[in-house]
Amino acid sequence: MSESGGDAAPPVVAWIERDTGDDTVLVESRIRGTVVGLDPTGAVVLAVGDPTAVISPRSTVKPLQAVGMLLAGLDAAFGPGGGIPPELLAIVSSSHSGEPEQLAAVRAVLAAAGCGEDALACPADLPIGRLAHERHLAAGGGPERLLMNCSGKHAGMIATCVAAGWPVAGYTAPAHPLQRRIRATIEELTGATIESTAVDGCGAPLFGVPLLGLARGLRGIALAAAGPSSPRQRVAVAMRAFPELVGGPGRPDTELMLAVPWIIAKDGAEGVTVAATATGYAVAVKIEDGSQRAAMPVLVTALRRIGALDPGAVPGAGTGPAPAASPDVGRLDALSAPVVLGGGVPVGRLRCSSPG
């Protein structure tokens, strides 16, 4: 059996340390990963590990998939009134927590397609948001397809099929016209030819791309935010306007977008996360063992390292009065250095190496 993704172990990008009480720390775990950062020209200014190796991008490609759905005619499912509203485009790009407003948005996308929840091909699941999960179980609920965190994407795929006149049945098959259109869009945005296709956790095709291509893909969407209306521009605007729909309360990608108003971010399973700014910076991270704990801390550390969060990187900086938007430093600090608890109190921390 051949294996893609490279054989060499990437370097350590973070570690977990616990205080011992004698001015030393106990390093509990070392976390390896690959990181790539792009500057406003699109040049690689940070590379840890091999960012050209093909990875499984998981849900980080949802914004790219949403662009593909728009290009395939998603708007037509919503009639002549201007197409899919931005809040529903945000849910199509999401890995939602299962909050009531998120589920209502998924239902609205399905309703536009004239379909019910039974049309969803994603598996039944419980909400991934902790509070939503607890509320659902307390109410006696069980797994449902609507609750699966990818149901917004699947609803968008169904609506696109209806709008384009394609069969809804089998819409997750790689050979389906919808998936062929999405695949072509991902190749265009990432600049990479897709040579491996697997199955994602939600049942949709999972196209392997280099980490570098993932960073380039989201960068292309983020850069379009201030431009004329286009599929890329609309996805960027939707994600920036409705970050709470893209993830959910306390979710790392939502928290990053709330902290930095000119950024779009998307996380995925197996330790993948990506972010890009309206000024052209982008960072993508893949944690080697697939754990989520270090993905966002490493991403924020890398964004800071390449200057993406500096005052001069704010859109409009240096062109007139100081921009109203500025990073929420407290939120960023919490994302970049989460505490380790012992007995319910902080006894350590996750630390990231200074990449580059």
CSV table of C-alpha atoms in Angstrom, one decimal:
chain,number,residue,atom,x,y,z
A,1,MET,CA,0.0,0.0,0.0
A,2,SER,CA,1.4,3.4,-0.9
A,3,GLU,CA,1.1,6.3,1.4
A,4,SER,CA,0.7,10.0,0.7
A,5,GLY,CA,1.7,12.9,3.0
A,6,GLY,CA,5.4,12.3,3.4
A,7,ASP,CA,7.5,10.1,5.7
A,8,ALA,CA,9.7,12.6,7.6
A,9,ALA,CA,8.5,13.6,11.0
A,10,PRO,CA,7.8,17.4,11.2
A,11,PRO,CA,9.5,19.4,13.9
A,12,VAL,CA,8.1,20.2,17.3
A,13,VAL,CA,5.8,23.2,17.2
A,14,ALA,CA,4.4,23.2,20.7
A,15,TRP,CA,4.6,21.5,24.0
A,16,ILE,CA,2.6,21.0,27.2
A,17,GLU,CA,4.3,22.0,30.4
A,18,ARG,CA,3.3,21.7,34.1
A,19,ASP,CA,4.7,23.7,37.0
A,20,THR,CA,6.4,21.6,39.6
A,21,GLY,CA,6.6,24.1,42.5
A,22,ASP,CA,10.4,24.3,42.5
A,23,ASP,CA,10.9,26.9,39.7
A,24,THR,CA,11.1,24.1,37.1
A,25,VAL,CA,8.6,22.7,34.7
A,26,LEU,CA,7.7,19.2,33.6
A,27,VAL,CA,7.4,18.9,29.9
A,28,GLU,CA,4.5,16.5,29.5
A,29,SER,CA,4.0,16.3,25.7
A,30,ARG,CA,5.8,17.5,22.6
A,31,ILE,CA,3.6,18.3,19.6
A,32,ARG,CA,4.9,18.1,16.0
A,33,GLY,CA,3.4,19.8,13.0
A,34,THR,CA,3.7,21.6,9.7
A,35,VAL,CA,3.2,25.3,9.3
A,36,VAL,CA,3.2,27.7,6.3
A,37,GLY,CA,2.8,31.4,6.2
A,38,LEU,CA,2.3,33.8,3.3
A,39,ASP,CA,2.9,37.5,3.2
A,40,PRO,CA,0.7,40.1,1.4
A,41,THR,CA,2.5,39.3,-1.9
A,42,GLY,CA,1.7,35.6,-1.6
A,43,ALA,CA,5.3,34.7,-1.0
A,44,VAL,CA,6.1,32.0,1.5
A,45,VAL,CA,7.8,33.7,4.5
A,46,LEU,CA,7.4,30.9,7.0
A,47,ALA,CA,7.8,27.2,6.5
A,48,VAL,CA,8.1,24.6,9.2
A,49,GLY,CA,8.1,21.0,8.0
A,50,ASP,CA,7.2,20.4,4.4
A,51,PRO,CA,4.1,22.5,3.4
A,52,THR,CA,4.1,21.0,-0.1
A,53,ALA,CA,3.2,17.5,1.2
A,54,VAL,CA,-0.4,16.5,0.5
A,55,ILE,CA,-2.6,16.6,3.6
A,56,SER,CA,-6.2,15.8,4.4
A,57,PRO,CA,-7.7,19.3,4.8
A,58,ARG,CA,-11.0,18.1,6.3
A,59,SER,CA,-13.4,21.0,7.0
A,60,THR,CA,-10.9,23.7,6.4
A,61,VAL,CA,-12.0,23.5,2.7
A,62,LYS,CA,-15.6,24.4,3.4
A,63,PRO,CA,-15.2,28.0,2.3
A,64,LEU,CA,-13.6,26.8,-1.0
A,65,GLN,CA,-16.5,24.3,-1.4
A,66,ALA,CA,-19.0,27.2,-0.8
A,67,VAL,CA,-17.3,29.2,-3.6
A,68,GLY,CA,-17.7,26.1,-5.9
A,69,MET,CA,-21.4,25.9,-5.0
A,70,LEU,CA,-22.0,29.5,-5.9
A,71,LEU,CA,-20.2,29.0,-9.2
A,72,ALA,CA,-22.4,26.0,-9.9
A,73,GLY,CA,-25.6,28.1,-9.4
A,74,LEU,CA,-26.5,27.9,-5.7
A,75,ASP,CA,-28.2,31.3,-5.9
A,76,ALA,CA,-30.9,30.1,-8.2
A,77,ALA,CA,-32.4,28.0,-5.4
A,78,PHE,CA,-33.3,31.3,-3.6
A,79,GLY,CA,-35.2,32.9,-6.4
A,80,PRO,CA,-34.8,36.3,-8.0
A,81,GLY,CA,-34.3,38.2,-4.7
A,82,GLY,CA,-30.5,38.4,-4.7
A,83,GLY,CA,-29.5,34.8,-4.1
A,84,ILE,CA,-28.5,33.1,-0.9
A,85,PRO,CA,-28.3,35.6,2.0
A,86,PRO,CA,-24.9,36.0,3.7
A,87,GLU,CA,-26.0,34.4,6.9
A,88,LEU,CA,-27.0,31.2,5.1
A,89,LEU,CA,-23.8,31.3,3.1
A,90,ALA,CA,-22.0,31.4,6.4
A,91,ILE,CA,-23.8,28.2,7.5
A,92,VAL,CA,-22.9,26.5,4.2
A,93,SER,CA,-19.2,27.3,5.0
A,94,SER,CA,-19.5,26.1,8.6
A,95,SER,CA,-18.8,23.3,11.0
A,96,HIS,CA,-21.5,24.4,13.3
A,97,SER,CA,-21.9,23.7,17.0
A,98,GLY,CA,-25.6,22.8,16.8
A,99,GLU,CA,-26.9,26.0,18.3
A,100,PRO,CA,-30.6,26.8,17.6
A,101,GLU,CA,-29.8,29.7,15.3
A,102,GLN,CA,-27.4,27.5,13.3
A,103,LEU,CA,-30.0,24.7,12.9
A,104,ALA,CA,-32.6,27.3,11.8
A,105,ALA,CA,-30.2,28.5,9.1
A,106,VAL,CA,-29.6,24.9,7.9
A,107,ARG,CA,-33.4,24.4,7.7
A,108,ALA,CA,-33.7,27.6,5.7
A,109,VAL,CA,-31.2,26.4,3.1
A,110,LEU,CA,-33.1,23.1,2.8
A,111,ALA,CA,-36.4,24.9,2.6
A,112,ALA,CA,-35.1,27.0,-0.3
A,113,ALA,CA,-34.3,23.7,-2.1
A,114,GLY,CA,-37.8,22.4,-1.3
A,115,CYS,CA,-36.2,19.5,0.7
A,116,GLY,CA,-36.4,18.2,4.2
A,117,GLU,CA,-33.8,16.9,6.6
A,118,ASP,CA,-34.2,13.4,5.2
A,119,ALA,CA,-32.4,14.6,2.0
A,120,LEU,CA,-29.2,15.1,4.0
A,121,ALA,CA,-26.6,12.4,3.3
A,122,CYS,CA,-24.4,13.2,6.3
A,123,PRO,CA,-24.7,10.7,9.2
A,124,ALA,CA,-26.8,11.3,12.3
A,125,ASP,CA,-24.8,12.9,15.1
A,126,LEU,CA,-25.0,14.9,18.3
A,127,PRO,CA,-24.1,18.6,18.4
A,128,ILE,CA,-20.3,19.2,18.8
A,129,GLY,CA,-20.8,22.4,20.8
A,130,ARG,CA,-20.6,21.5,24.5
A,131,LEU,CA,-23.6,23.6,25.6
A,132,ALA,CA,-25.7,22.5,22.6
A,133,HIS,CA,-24.8,18.9,23.2
A,134,GLU,CA,-25.7,19.1,26.9
A,135,ARG,CA,-29.0,20.8,26.2
A,136,HIS,CA,-30.0,18.3,23.5
A,137,LEU,CA,-29.3,15.3,25.7
A,138,ALA,CA,-31.1,16.9,28.7
A,139,ALA,CA,-34.2,17.3,26.5
A,140,GLY,CA,-34.0,13.6,25.7
A,141,GLY,CA,-32.7,14.0,22.2
A,142,GLY,CA,-30.6,11.6,20.2
A,143,PRO,CA,-28.4,11.7,17.1
A,144,GLU,CA,-29.9,13.5,14.0
A,145,ARG,CA,-28.6,14.3,10.6
A,146,LEU,CA,-29.4,18.0,11.1
A,147,LEU,CA,-27.2,18.1,14.2
A,148,MET,CA,-24.1,16.8,12.4
A,149,ASN,CA,-21.7,19.7,12.2
A,150,CYS,CA,-21.4,19.4,8.4
A,151,SER,CA,-25.2,19.7,7.8
A,152,GLY,CA,-24.9,23.3,6.6
A,153,LYS,CA,-22.5,22.3,3.8
A,154,HIS,CA,-24.7,19.3,2.9
A,155,ALA,CA,-27.8,21.6,2.7
A,156,GLY,CA,-25.9,23.9,0.4
A,157,MET,CA,-24.9,21.0,-1.8
A,158,ILE,CA,-28.5,19.8,-2.0
A,159,ALA,CA,-29.7,23.3,-2.9
A,160,THR,CA,-27.0,23.6,-5.5
A,161,CYS,CA,-28.1,20.4,-7.1
A,162,VAL,CA,-31.7,21.5,-7.2
A,163,ALA,CA,-30.7,24.9,-8.7
A,164,ALA,CA,-28.5,23.3,-11.3
A,165,GLY,CA,-31.0,20.6,-12.2
A,166,TRP,CA,-28.7,17.8,-11.0
A,167,PRO,CA,-30.0,14.8,-9.1
A,168,VAL,CA,-30.0,15.1,-5.3
A,169,ALA,CA,-29.6,11.4,-4.9
A,170,GLY,CA,-25.9,10.5,-4.9
A,171,TYR,CA,-24.8,14.1,-4.5
A,172,THR,CA,-21.8,13.0,-2.4
A,173,ALA,CA,-20.3,10.7,-5.0
A,174,PRO,CA,-17.0,12.0,-6.4
A,175,ALA,CA,-18.3,11.5,-10.0
A,176,HIS,CA,-21.5,13.6,-9.3
A,177,PRO,CA,-21.5,16.9,-11.4
A,178,LEU,CA,-21.6,18.9,-8.2
A,179,GLN,CA,-18.5,17.3,-6.8
A,180,ARG,CA,-16.7,17.6,-10.1
A,181,ARG,CA,-17.4,21.3,-10.0
A,182,ILE,CA,-16.3,21.7,-6.4
A,183,ARG,CA,-13.1,19.7,-7.2
A,184,ALA,CA,-12.3,22.1,-10.1
A,185,THR,CA,-12.9,25.1,-7.8
A,186,ILE,CA,-10.6,23.7,-5.2
A,187,GLU,CA,-7.9,23.1,-7.8
A,188,GLU,CA,-8.2,26.6,-9.1
A,189,LEU,CA,-8.1,28.2,-5.7
A,190,THR,CA,-5.2,26.1,-4.3
A,191,GLY,CA,-3.2,26.0,-7.5
A,192,ALA,CA,-2.8,22.2,-7.0
A,193,THR,CA,-3.9,19.3,-9.0
A,194,ILE,CA,-5.9,16.9,-6.8
A,195,GLU,CA,-4.4,13.4,-7.1
A,196,SER,CA,-6.0,11.7,-4.1
A,197,THR,CA,-9.7,11.5,-3.1
A,198,ALA,CA,-10.9,9.9,0.1
A,199,VAL,CA,-14.2,10.1,2.1
A,200,ASP,CA,-14.6,12.8,4.8
A,201,GLY,CA,-16.3,12.1,8.1
A,202,CYS,CA,-19.6,13.5,6.8
A,203,GLY,CA,-19.5,11.3,3.7
A,204,ALA,CA,-18.6,14.0,1.2
A,205,PRO,CA,-15.5,13.6,-1.0
A,206,LEU,CA,-12.2,14.6,0.7
A,207,PHE,CA,-9.8,16.0,-1.8
A,208,GLY,CA,-6.1,15.9,-0.7
A,209,VAL,CA,-4.2,19.2,-1.1
A,210,PRO,CA,-0.8,20.5,0.0
A,211,LEU,CA,-0.9,22.7,3.1
A,212,LEU,CA,0.6,25.5,1.0
A,213,GLY,CA,-2.3,25.1,-1.4
A,214,LEU,CA,-4.8,25.4,1.4
A,215,ALA,CA,-3.2,28.7,2.6
A,216,ARG,CA,-3.3,30.0,-0.9
A,217,GLY,CA,-6.9,29.0,-1.4
A,218,LEU,CA,-8.2,30.8,1.7
A,219,ARG,CA,-6.0,33.8,1.0
A,220,GLY,CA,-7.6,34.2,-2.4
A,221,ILE,CA,-11.0,34.3,-0.8
A,222,ALA,CA,-10.0,36.7,2.0
A,223,LEU,CA,-8.4,39.1,-0.5
A,224,ALA,CA,-11.6,39.4,-2.4
A,225,ALA,CA,-13.5,40.7,0.6
A,226,ALA,CA,-13.2,44.4,-0.4
A,227,GLY,CA,-13.6,43.8,-4.1
A,228,PRO,CA,-16.6,43.7,-6.4
A,229,SER,CA,-19.3,41.0,-5.8
A,230,SER,CA,-18.1,37.6,-6.7
A,231,PRO,CA,-18.3,34.1,-5.2
A,232,ARG,CA,-15.0,34.6,-3.4
A,233,GLN,CA,-16.0,38.0,-2.2
A,234,ARG,CA,-19.4,36.9,-0.9
A,235,VAL,CA,-18.0,33.9,1.0
A,236,ALA,CA,-15.4,36.2,2.7
A,237,VAL,CA,-18.0,38.8,3.6
A,238,ALA,CA,-20.4,36.1,5.0
A,239,MET,CA,-17.8,34.6,7.2
A,240,ARG,CA,-16.6,37.9,8.5
A,241,ALA,CA,-20.2,39.1,9.2
A,242,PHE,CA,-21.4,35.9,10.9
A,243,PRO,CA,-18.4,34.3,12.6
A,244,GLU,CA,-20.7,32.8,15.3
A,245,LEU,CA,-22.4,30.8,12.5
A,246,VAL,CA,-19.2,29.4,11.1
A,247,GLY,CA,-18.2,27.7,14.3
A,248,GLY,CA,-20.0,28.5,17.5
A,249,PRO,CA,-19.7,29.9,21.0
A,250,GLY,CA,-16.1,29.4,22.2
A,251,ARG,CA,-15.0,27.6,19.1
A,252,PRO,CA,-11.4,28.6,18.1
A,253,ASP,CA,-12.2,29.8,14.5
A,254,THR,CA,-15.1,31.9,15.7
A,255,GLU,CA,-13.0,33.3,18.5
A,256,LEU,CA,-10.2,34.2,16.1
A,257,MET,CA,-12.6,36.0,13.7
A,258,LEU,CA,-14.2,37.9,16.7
A,259,ALA,CA,-10.7,38.9,17.8
A,260,VAL,CA,-9.5,40.0,14.4
A,261,PRO,CA,-12.3,41.6,12.3
A,262,TRP,CA,-10.4,41.5,9.0
A,263,ILE,CA,-9.6,37.8,9.1
A,264,ILE,CA,-11.4,34.7,8.0
A,265,ALA,CA,-10.6,31.4,9.6
A,266,LYS,CA,-11.7,27.8,9.4
A,267,ASP,CA,-10.7,24.8,11.5
A,268,GLY,CA,-11.0,21.1,10.6
A,269,ALA,CA,-10.7,17.7,12.2
A,270,GLU,CA,-7.3,16.0,12.7
A,271,GLY,CA,-5.4,19.1,13.7
A,272,VAL,CA,-5.8,21.3,10.6
A,273,THR,CA,-6.6,25.0,10.7
A,274,VAL,CA,-6.2,27.9,8.3
A,275,ALA,CA,-6.7,31.7,8.4
A,276,ALA,CA,-6.2,34.6,6.0
A,277,THR,CA,-6.5,38.3,6.2
A,278,ALA,CA,-8.0,40.9,3.9
A,279,THR,CA,-4.5,42.3,3.5
A,280,GLY,CA,-3.1,39.1,2.0
A,281,TYR,CA,-1.4,37.3,4.9
A,282,ALA,CA,-2.3,33.6,5.4
A,283,VAL,CA,-1.2,30.8,7.7
A,284,ALA,CA,-2.1,27.1,7.6
A,285,VAL,CA,-1.3,24.5,10.2
A,286,LYS,CA,-1.4,20.7,10.3
A,287,ILE,CA,-0.7,19.0,13.7
A,288,GLU,CA,1.0,15.7,13.0
A,289,ASP,CA,-0.9,13.5,15.4
A,290,GLY,CA,-4.3,15.0,14.5
A,291,SER,CA,-5.0,16.5,17.9
A,292,GLN,CA,-6.8,19.9,18.0
A,293,ARG,CA,-5.2,21.3,21.2
A,294,ALA,CA,-2.2,23.0,19.5
A,295,ALA,CA,-3.6,23.8,16.1
A,296,MET,CA,-5.1,27.3,16.9
A,297,PRO,CA,-2.3,28.3,19.3
A,298,VAL,CA,0.3,27.5,16.7
A,299,LEU,CA,-1.8,29.4,14.0
A,300,VAL,CA,-2.0,32.5,16.2
A,301,THR,CA,1.7,32.3,17.0
A,302,ALA,CA,2.5,32.1,13.3
A,303,LEU,CA,0.2,35.0,12.4
A,304,ARG,CA,2.0,37.1,14.9
A,305,ARG,CA,5.4,35.9,13.8
A,306,ILE,CA,4.8,37.0,10.1
A,307,GLY,CA,3.3,40.4,11.1
A,308,ALA,CA,-0.3,39.6,10.1
A,309,LEU,CA,-1.6,41.0,13.4
A,310,ASP,CA,0.6,44.1,13.6
A,311,PRO,CA,-1.1,47.5,13.6
A,312,GLY,CA,0.3,48.2,10.1
A,313,ALA,CA,-1.5,45.1,8.8
A,314,VAL,CA,-4.9,46.5,9.6
A,315,PRO,CA,-6.8,47.2,6.3
A,316,GLY,CA,-6.5,50.9,5.6
A,317,ALA,CA,-3.6,51.5,7.9
A,318,GLY,CA,-1.5,54.4,6.8
A,319,THR,CA,-4.1,55.7,4.4
A,320,GLY,CA,-5.9,58.1,6.6
A,321,PRO,CA,-7.5,58.1,10.1
A,322,ALA,CA,-6.7,55.1,12.3
A,323,PRO,CA,-9.0,52.2,11.3
A,324,ALA,CA,-11.8,51.5,13.9
A,325,ALA,CA,-11.0,47.8,13.9
A,326,SER,CA,-8.2,46.5,16.1
A,327,PRO,CA,-7.3,43.1,17.4
A,328,ASP,CA,-8.7,41.9,20.6
A,329,VAL,CA,-5.4,41.1,22.3
A,330,GLY,CA,-7.0,39.4,25.3
A,331,ARG,CA,-8.8,36.9,23.0
A,332,LEU,CA,-5.7,36.3,21.0
A,333,ASP,CA,-3.6,35.7,24.1
A,334,ALA,CA,-6.2,33.1,25.3
A,335,LEU,CA,-6.1,31.4,21.9
A,336,SER,CA,-2.3,31.3,21.7
A,337,ALA,CA,-1.5,30.1,25.2
A,338,PRO,CA,-4.3,28.0,26.7
A,339,VAL,CA,-3.8,27.0,30.4
A,340,VAL,CA,-3.4,23.5,31.7
A,341,LEU,CA,-5.6,22.8,34.8
A,342,GLY,CA,-4.8,20.6,37.8
A,343,GLY,CA,-7.4,20.3,40.5
A,344,GLY,CA,-9.4,22.9,38.7
A,345,VAL,CA,-6.7,25.6,38.8
A,346,PRO,CA,-4.0,26.6,36.3
A,347,VAL,CA,-0.9,24.6,36.8
A,348,GLY,CA,0.7,24.8,33.4
A,349,ARG,CA,0.3,25.9,29.9
A,350,LEU,CA,0.7,25.0,26.2
A,351,ARG,CA,3.6,26.8,24.7
A,352,CYS,CA,4.4,27.3,21.0
A,353,SER,CA,7.8,27.4,19.6
A,354,SER,CA,8.8,30.6,17.7
A,355,PRO,CA,8.6,29.4,14.1
A,356,GLY,CA,11.0,30.5,11.6
